[in-house]
Amino acid sequence: MNFSSPRIKALAVTAGFTFWFFIISSSLGLFSIELLGIFLVIVVGITQIFAIKLSSGLDIFAKINTKIFLGLMFIFVISIYGMVFKLLKIDPLRLKKQSSTYWLDTDKIKQSTIFKEY
């Protein structure tokens, strides 16, 4: 983002604001295309008018927005994997078949080989 023009930064930040507007309004049950359009026009207008003056602020916001978005996406993907593994009863730690095991096979142990140690 350091080498981008202020206008491109403004568009990137507008996309971020629009994404969060969509997420928050959808979760509250208030989303509509008309509100999204009005919000988009207002934010594009403001960010494009003040793009040069807000360039460093837009850069900081874009970095913070990216970190939050990627963090949430990582949590979402890991959660989906966990749910799918739970539904399919897959244990990812025990996927490989092993011929040897750490447990003793009690059927094959002879009584003469067992000693008590005190």
Coordinates of N, CA and C in Angstrom, one line a residue:
M1 N 0.8 -1.2 0.0 CA 0.0 0.0 0.0 C 0.9 1.3 0.0
N2 N 2.2 1.1 0.3 CA 3.0 2.3 0.3 C 3.2 2.9 -1.0
F3 N 3.2 2.1 -2.1 CA 3.4 2.6 -3.4 C 2.1 2.9 -4.2
S4 N 1.0 2.6 -3.6 CA -0.3 2.8 -4.3 C -0.7 4.3 -4.3
S5 N -1.4 4.7 -5.3 CA -1.9 6.1 -5.3 C -3.0 6.3 -4.3
P6 N -3.2 7.5 -3.8 CA -4.2 7.7 -2.8 C -5.6 7.3 -3.2
R7 N -5.9 7.4 -4.5 CA -7.2 7.1 -5.1 C -7.5 5.6 -5.0
I8 N -6.4 4.8 -5.2 CA -6.5 3.3 -5.1 C -6.7 2.9 -3.7
K9 N -5.9 3.6 -2.8 CA -6.1 3.3 -1.3 C -7.5 3.6 -0.9
A10 N -8.1 4.7 -1.4 CA -9.5 5.1 -1.1 C -10.4 4.0 -1.5
L11 N -10.2 3.5 -2.7 CA -11.1 2.4 -3.2 C -11.0 1.1 -2.4
A12 N -9.7 0.8 -2.0 CA -9.5 -0.4 -1.1 C -10.2 -0.2 0.2
V13 N -10.1 1.0 0.8 CA -10.8 1.2 2.1 C -12.3 1.2 1.9
T14 N -12.8 1.7 0.8 CA -14.2 1.7 0.6 C -14.7 0.3 0.5
A15 N -13.9 -0.6 -0.2 CA -14.3 -2.0 -0.2 C -14.3 -2.6 1.1
G16 N -13.4 -2.3 2.0 CA -13.3 -2.8 3.4 C -14.5 -2.3 4.2
F17 N -14.8 -1.0 4.1 CA -16.0 -0.5 4.8 C -17.3 -1.1 4.3
T18 N -17.4 -1.3 3.0 CA -18.6 -2.0 2.4 C -18.7 -3.4 2.9
F19 N -17.6 -4.1 3.0 CA -17.6 -5.5 3.5 C -18.1 -5.5 4.9
W20 N -17.6 -4.6 5.8 CA -18.0 -4.6 7.2 C -19.5 -4.1 7.3
F21 N -19.9 -3.2 6.5 CA -21.3 -2.8 6.5 C -22.2 -4.0 6.1
F22 N -21.8 -4.8 5.1 CA -22.6 -5.9 4.8 C -22.7 -6.9 5.9
I23 N -21.5 -7.2 6.5 CA -21.5 -8.2 7.6 C -22.3 -7.7 8.8
I24 N -22.1 -6.5 9.2 CA -22.8 -6.0 10.4 C -24.3 -5.9 10.1
S25 N -24.7 -5.3 9.0 CA -26.1 -5.1 8.7 C -26.8 -6.5 8.5
S26 N -26.1 -7.5 7.9 CA -26.7 -8.8 7.7 C -26.9 -9.5 9.1
S27 N -25.9 -9.4 9.9 CA -26.1 -10.0 11.2 C -27.2 -9.4 12.1
L28 N -27.4 -8.1 11.9 CA -28.5 -7.5 12.6 C -29.9 -7.6 11.9
G29 N -29.9 -8.2 10.7 CA -31.1 -8.4 10.0 C -31.6 -7.1 9.3
L30 N -30.8 -6.1 9.1 CA -31.2 -4.8 8.5 C -30.7 -4.6 7.1
F31 N -30.1 -5.7 6.5 CA -29.5 -5.5 5.2 C -30.5 -5.3 4.1
S32 N -30.2 -4.3 3.2 CA -31.0 -4.2 1.9 C -30.0 -3.6 0.9
I33 N -30.3 -3.9 -0.4 CA -29.5 -3.4 -1.5 C -29.5 -1.9 -1.5
E34 N -30.7 -1.3 -1.2 CA -30.8 0.2 -1.3 C -29.8 0.8 -0.2
L35 N -29.8 0.3 1.0 CA -28.9 0.8 2.0 C -27.5 0.6 1.6
L36 N -27.2 -0.5 1.1 CA -25.8 -0.8 0.6 C -25.4 0.2 -0.5
G37 N -26.3 0.5 -1.4 CA -26.0 1.5 -2.5 C -25.8 2.9 -1.9
I38 N -26.6 3.3 -1.0 CA -26.5 4.6 -0.4 C -25.2 4.7 0.3
F39 N -24.9 3.7 1.1 CA -23.6 3.7 1.9 C -22.4 3.7 1.0
L40 N -22.5 2.9 -0.1 CA -21.3 2.9 -1.0 C -21.1 4.2 -1.7
V41 N -22.2 4.9 -2.1 CA -22.0 6.2 -2.8 C -21.5 7.2 -1.8
I42 N -21.9 7.2 -0.6 CA -21.4 8.2 0.4 C -20.0 7.9 0.7
V43 N -19.6 6.7 1.0 CA -18.2 6.4 1.3 C -17.3 6.6 0.2
V44 N -17.7 6.2 -1.0 CA -16.8 6.5 -2.2 C -16.6 8.0 -2.4
G45 N -17.7 8.7 -2.3 CA -17.6 10.2 -2.4 C -16.7 10.8 -1.4
I46 N -16.8 10.5 -0.1 CA -16.0 11.0 0.9 C -14.5 10.6 0.8
T47 N -14.3 9.3 0.5 CA -12.9 8.9 0.4 C -12.2 9.4 -0.8
Q48 N -12.9 9.5 -1.9 CA -12.3 10.1 -3.1 C -12.0 11.6 -3.0
I49 N -12.9 12.3 -2.4 CA -12.7 13.7 -2.2 C -11.5 14.0 -1.3
F50 N -11.4 13.3 -0.2 CA -10.3 13.5 0.7 C -9.2 12.5 0.6
A51 N -9.0 11.9 -0.5 CA -8.1 10.8 -0.7 C -6.6 11.2 -0.4
I52 N -6.3 12.4 -0.9 CA -4.9 12.8 -0.7 C -4.6 13.2 0.7
K53 N -5.5 13.9 1.3 CA -5.3 14.3 2.7 C -5.4 13.1 3.7
L54 N -6.2 12.1 3.4 CA -6.3 10.9 4.3 C -5.5 9.8 3.9
S55 N -4.5 10.0 3.0 CA -3.7 8.8 2.5 C -3.1 8.0 3.6
S56 N -2.4 8.6 4.5 CA -1.7 7.8 5.6 C -2.8 7.2 6.5
G57 N -3.9 7.8 6.8 CA -4.9 7.2 7.6 C -5.6 6.1 6.9
L58 N -5.8 6.2 5.6 CA -6.3 5.1 4.8 C -5.4 3.9 4.7
D59 N -4.1 4.2 4.7 CA -3.1 3.1 4.7 C -3.2 2.3 6.0
I60 N -3.3 3.0 7.1 CA -3.4 2.4 8.5 C -4.7 1.6 8.6
F61 N -5.8 2.2 8.1 CA -7.0 1.5 8.2 C -7.0 0.2 7.3
A62 N -6.4 0.3 6.2 CA -6.3 -0.9 5.3 C -5.5 -2.0 5.9
K63 N -4.4 -1.7 6.6 CA -3.6 -2.7 7.2 C -4.4 -3.3 8.4
I64 N -5.1 -2.5 9.2 CA -5.9 -3.1 10.3 C -7.0 -3.9 9.8
N65 N -7.7 -3.4 8.8 CA -8.8 -4.2 8.2 C -8.4 -5.5 7.6
T66 N -7.2 -5.5 7.0 CA -6.7 -6.8 6.4 C -6.4 -7.8 7.5
K67 N -5.7 -7.3 8.6 CA -5.4 -8.2 9.7 C -6.6 -8.8 10.3
I68 N -7.6 -8.0 10.6 CA -8.9 -8.5 11.2 C -9.5 -9.5 10.2
F69 N -9.6 -9.1 9.0 CA -10.3 -10.0 8.0 C -9.6 -11.3 7.9
L70 N -8.3 -11.3 7.8 CA -7.5 -12.6 7.6 C -7.6 -13.4 8.9
G71 N -7.6 -12.7 10.1 CA -7.7 -13.5 11.3 C -9.1 -14.1 11.4
L72 N -10.1 -13.4 11.1 CA -11.5 -14.0 11.1 C -11.6 -15.2 10.1
M73 N -11.0 -15.0 8.9 CA -11.1 -16.0 7.9 C -10.3 -17.3 8.4
F74 N -9.2 -17.1 9.1 CA -8.4 -18.2 9.6 C -9.3 -19.0 10.6
I75 N -9.9 -18.2 11.5 CA -10.7 -18.9 12.6 C -11.9 -19.6 11.9
F76 N -12.5 -19.0 10.9 CA -13.6 -19.6 10.2 C -13.2 -20.9 9.6
V77 N -12.1 -20.9 8.9 CA -11.7 -22.1 8.1 C -11.3 -23.2 9.1
I78 N -10.6 -22.9 10.2 CA -10.3 -23.9 11.2 C -11.5 -24.5 11.8
S79 N -12.5 -23.6 12.1 CA -13.8 -24.1 12.7 C -14.5 -25.0 11.7
I80 N -14.5 -24.6 10.5 CA -15.2 -25.5 9.5 C -14.6 -26.9 9.4
Y81 N -13.2 -26.9 9.4 CA -12.5 -28.2 9.4 C -12.9 -29.0 10.6
G82 N -12.9 -28.3 11.8 CA -13.3 -29.1 13.0 C -14.7 -29.6 13.0
M83 N -15.6 -28.8 12.4 CA -17.0 -29.3 12.3 C -17.1 -30.5 11.4
V84 N -16.5 -30.4 10.2 CA -16.5 -31.4 9.2 C -15.9 -32.7 9.8
F85 N -14.7 -32.6 10.4 CA -14.1 -33.8 11.0 C -15.0 -34.4 12.1
K86 N -15.6 -33.6 12.9 CA -16.5 -34.1 13.9 C -17.7 -34.8 13.3
L87 N -18.3 -34.2 12.3 CA -19.5 -34.9 11.6 C -19.1 -36.2 10.9
L88 N -17.9 -36.2 10.3 CA -17.5 -37.4 9.6 C -16.8 -38.4 10.5
K89 N -16.6 -38.0 11.8 CA -15.9 -38.8 12.8 C -14.5 -39.2 12.3
I90 N -13.8 -38.1 11.9 CA -12.4 -38.3 11.5 C -11.5 -37.8 12.6
D91 N -10.6 -38.6 13.0 CA -9.6 -38.1 14.0 C -8.3 -37.9 13.2
P92 N -7.9 -36.6 13.0 CA -6.8 -36.3 12.1 C -5.5 -36.7 12.7
L93 N -5.4 -37.0 14.0 CA -4.2 -37.5 14.6 C -4.0 -39.0 14.4
R94 N -5.0 -39.7 14.1 CA -4.9 -41.2 14.0 C -5.2 -41.7 12.6
L95 N -4.9 -40.9 11.6 CA -5.3 -41.3 10.2 C -4.4 -42.4 9.7
K96 N -3.1 -42.5 10.1 CA -2.2 -43.5 9.6 C -2.4 -44.8 10.3
K97 N -2.4 -45.9 9.6 CA -2.4 -47.2 10.2 C -1.0 -47.5 10.6
Q98 N -0.9 -48.0 11.8 CA 0.4 -48.4 12.4 C 0.4 -49.9 12.7
S99 N 1.5 -50.5 12.3 CA 1.6 -51.9 12.6 C 2.0 -52.1 14.1
S100 N 2.8 -51.3 14.6 CA 3.2 -51.4 16.0 C 2.4 -50.4 16.8
T101 N 2.3 -50.7 18.1 CA 1.5 -49.9 19.0 C 2.3 -49.7 20.3
Y102 N 2.0 -48.8 21.0 CA 2.6 -48.6 22.3 C 2.0 -49.4 23.4
W103 N 0.8 -49.9 23.2 CA 0.1 -50.7 24.2 C 0.6 -52.2 24.1
L104 N 0.6 -52.8 25.3 CA 1.0 -54.2 25.4 C -0.2 -55.1 25.0
D105 N 0.1 -56.1 24.2 CA -1.0 -57.0 23.9 C -1.1 -58.1 25.0
T106 N -2.1 -58.0 25.8 CA -2.2 -58.8 27.0 C -2.4 -60.3 26.7
D107 N -2.8 -60.7 25.5 CA -3.0 -62.1 25.1 C -1.7 -62.8 24.9
K108 N -0.7 -62.0 24.5 CA 0.6 -62.6 24.1 C 1.6 -62.6 25.3
I109 N 1.3 -62.1 26.4 CA 2.2 -62.0 27.5 C 2.2 -63.3 28.3
K110 N 3.3 -63.9 28.6 CA 3.4 -65.1 29.3 C 3.6 -64.8 30.8
Q111 N 3.1 -65.6 31.6 CA 3.1 -65.3 33.1 C 4.6 -65.4 33.6
S112 N 5.4 -66.2 32.9 CA 6.8 -66.4 33.4 C 7.6 -65.1 33.1
T113 N 7.2 -64.3 32.2 CA 8.0 -63.1 31.9 C 7.6 -61.9 32.8
I114 N 6.6 -62.0 33.6 CA 6.1 -60.9 34.5 C 6.8 -61.0 35.8
F115 N 7.5 -60.0 36.2 CA 8.1 -60.0 37.5 C 7.7 -58.8 38.3
K116 N 7.5 -59.0 39.6 CA 7.2 -57.9 40.5 C 8.5 -57.2 41.0
E117 N 8.5 -55.9 40.9 CA 9.6 -55.2 41.4 C 9.2 -54.3 42.5
Y118 N 9.9 -54.5 43.7 CA 9.6 -53.6 44.8 C 10.8 -52.8 45.2

